[in-house]
Tab-separated table of C-alpha atoms in Angstrom:
chain	number	residue	atom	x	y	z
A	1	MET	CA	-2.806	-32.752	29.711
A	2	LEU	CA	-3.714	-29.058	29.811
A	3	PRO	CA	-2.504	-26.956	26.895
A	4	LEU	CA	0.401	-24.644	28.039
A	5	HIS	CA	-1.816	-21.401	27.953
A	6	ALA	CA	-4.241	-22.996	30.359
A	7	LEU	CA	-1.474	-23.794	33.018
A	8	LEU	CA	-1.371	-21.246	36.020
A	9	PHE	CA	1.881	-20.491	37.645
A	10	PHE	CA	2.360	-18.777	40.833
A	11	VAL	CA	5.423	-17.222	42.615
A	12	GLU	CA	4.988	-16.650	46.533
A	13	GLY	CA	1.319	-16.849	46.084
A	14	THR	CA	1.168	-14.403	43.141
A	15	LYS	CA	-0.324	-15.472	40.019
A	16	LEU	CA	1.948	-14.774	36.849
A	17	LYS	CA	0.531	-13.091	33.923
A	18	THR	CA	0.342	-15.332	30.822
A	19	VAL	CA	1.798	-13.483	27.654
A	20	GLU	CA	1.963	-14.164	24.142
A	21	HIS	CA	5.532	-13.678	23.410
A	22	LEU	CA	8.485	-12.884	25.536
A	23	LYS	CA	11.642	-11.147	24.332
A	24	TYR	CA	14.800	-12.513	26.113
A	25	LEU	CA	18.125	-11.079	25.036
A	26	ILE	CA	17.834	-10.929	21.299
A	27	ARG	CA	15.367	-13.849	20.876
A	28	ILE	CA	11.558	-13.711	20.959
A	29	PHE	CA	9.713	-16.797	22.292
A	30	PHE	CA	6.104	-17.246	21.436
A	31	ASN	CA	3.476	-19.078	23.402
A	32	ASP	CA	2.730	-21.380	20.495
A	33	GLY	CA	6.138	-22.833	20.594
A	34	THR	CA	6.972	-22.240	16.859
A	35	LEU	CA	9.689	-20.491	15.252
A	36	ASP	CA	7.716	-19.113	12.405
A	37	LYS	CA	7.219	-15.564	13.895
A	38	GLU	CA	10.730	-15.350	15.236
A	39	ILE	CA	12.294	-16.160	11.829
A	40	ASN	CA	9.917	-13.671	10.151
A	41	ALA	CA	10.943	-11.207	12.699
A	42	ARG	CA	14.634	-11.728	12.124
A	43	ILE	CA	14.139	-11.437	8.445
A	44	LEU	CA	12.337	-8.249	8.868
A	45	LYS	CA	15.054	-6.764	10.943
A	46	ALA	CA	17.769	-7.972	8.689
A	47	SER	CA	15.807	-6.435	5.809
A	48	GLN	CA	15.826	-3.169	7.663
A	49	ALA	CA	19.334	-3.374	8.403
A	50	LEU	CA	20.240	-3.957	4.747
A	51	GLY	CA	18.012	-0.926	3.758
A	52	ARG	CA	20.090	1.349	5.966
A	53	LEU	CA	23.457	-0.183	4.825
A	54	ARG	CA	22.271	0.102	1.232
A	55	MET	CA	21.750	3.984	1.661
A	56	ARG	CA	25.012	4.546	3.602
A	57	VAL	CA	27.506	1.868	2.350
A	58	LEU	CA	26.416	-0.199	-0.456
A	59	ARG	CA	25.768	2.546	-2.972
A	60	LYS	CA	29.194	4.469	-2.199
A	61	LEU	CA	31.540	4.273	-5.233
A	62	ASN	CA	34.581	4.749	-2.944
A	63	ILE	CA	34.247	1.621	-0.950
A	64	ARG	CA	35.494	-1.610	-2.456
A	65	TYR	CA	33.286	-4.268	-3.157
A	66	CYS	CA	34.802	-6.844	-0.778
A	67	MET	CA	34.558	-4.437	1.888
A	68	LYS	CA	30.838	-3.865	1.295
A	69	MET	CA	30.314	-7.651	1.362
A	70	LYS	CA	32.205	-7.969	4.788
A	71	VAL	CA	30.027	-5.115	6.174
A	72	CYS	CA	26.832	-6.669	4.774
A	73	HIS	CA	27.809	-10.079	6.247
A	74	ASP	CA	28.906	-8.860	9.659
A	75	ILE	CA	25.871	-6.718	10.324
A	76	VAL	CA	22.933	-8.087	8.419
A	77	PHE	CA	23.602	-11.952	8.152
A	78	ILE	CA	25.278	-12.326	11.796
A	79	GLY	CA	22.126	-10.546	13.174
A	80	LEU	CA	19.867	-12.751	11.135
A	81	LEU	CA	21.346	-15.890	12.461
A	82	TYR	CA	22.473	-14.874	15.869
A	83	GLY	CA	21.407	-17.634	18.336
A	84	CYS	CA	20.170	-19.985	15.487
A	85	GLU	CA	22.135	-22.890	17.056
A	86	THR	CA	19.242	-23.129	19.798
A	87	TRP	CA	16.420	-23.361	17.020
A	88	THR	CA	14.915	-26.554	15.894
A	89	ARG	CA	15.156	-25.843	12.129
A	90	TYR	CA	12.631	-27.343	9.622
A	91	LYS	CA	12.897	-27.428	5.885
A	92	GLY	CA	10.515	-24.363	5.694
A	93	HIS	CA	12.529	-22.234	7.916
A	94	LEU	CA	15.828	-23.070	6.130
A	95	ARG	CA	14.171	-22.372	2.799
A	96	GLN	CA	13.000	-18.902	4.219
A	97	LEU	CA	16.471	-18.004	5.322
A	98	LYS	CA	18.243	-19.279	2.046
A	99	GLN	CA	15.741	-17.326	-0.016
A	100	PHE	CA	16.574	-14.037	1.964
A	101	HIS	CA	20.249	-14.807	1.475
A	102	HIS	CA	19.928	-15.429	-2.194
A	103	MET	CA	17.798	-12.287	-2.849
A	104	HIS	CA	20.205	-9.971	-1.070
A	105	CYS	CA	23.610	-11.479	-1.743
A	106	LEU	CA	23.615	-12.655	-5.430
């Protein structure tokens, strides 16, 4: 059997271009079929969102702690895990996500 990257696909006689990654909705699909790059990209985006929140919300003294945690959960962690029910998760992926959560929540 040929590797996936060696297969040619045609639509009405036109050869489709082979790409290394494809963004569909919020998910990125890579041609190697693994989730490693997807999870790393999600962690990076969650870290960036957390950094923006830290500047605008989390360091404010007039906002209650429980409200800060709710905002953090709703923006950062929901975005991090959006669509994860479709992932085939492995121990290494779960370890990465737990490590991010423990580093930024506790």
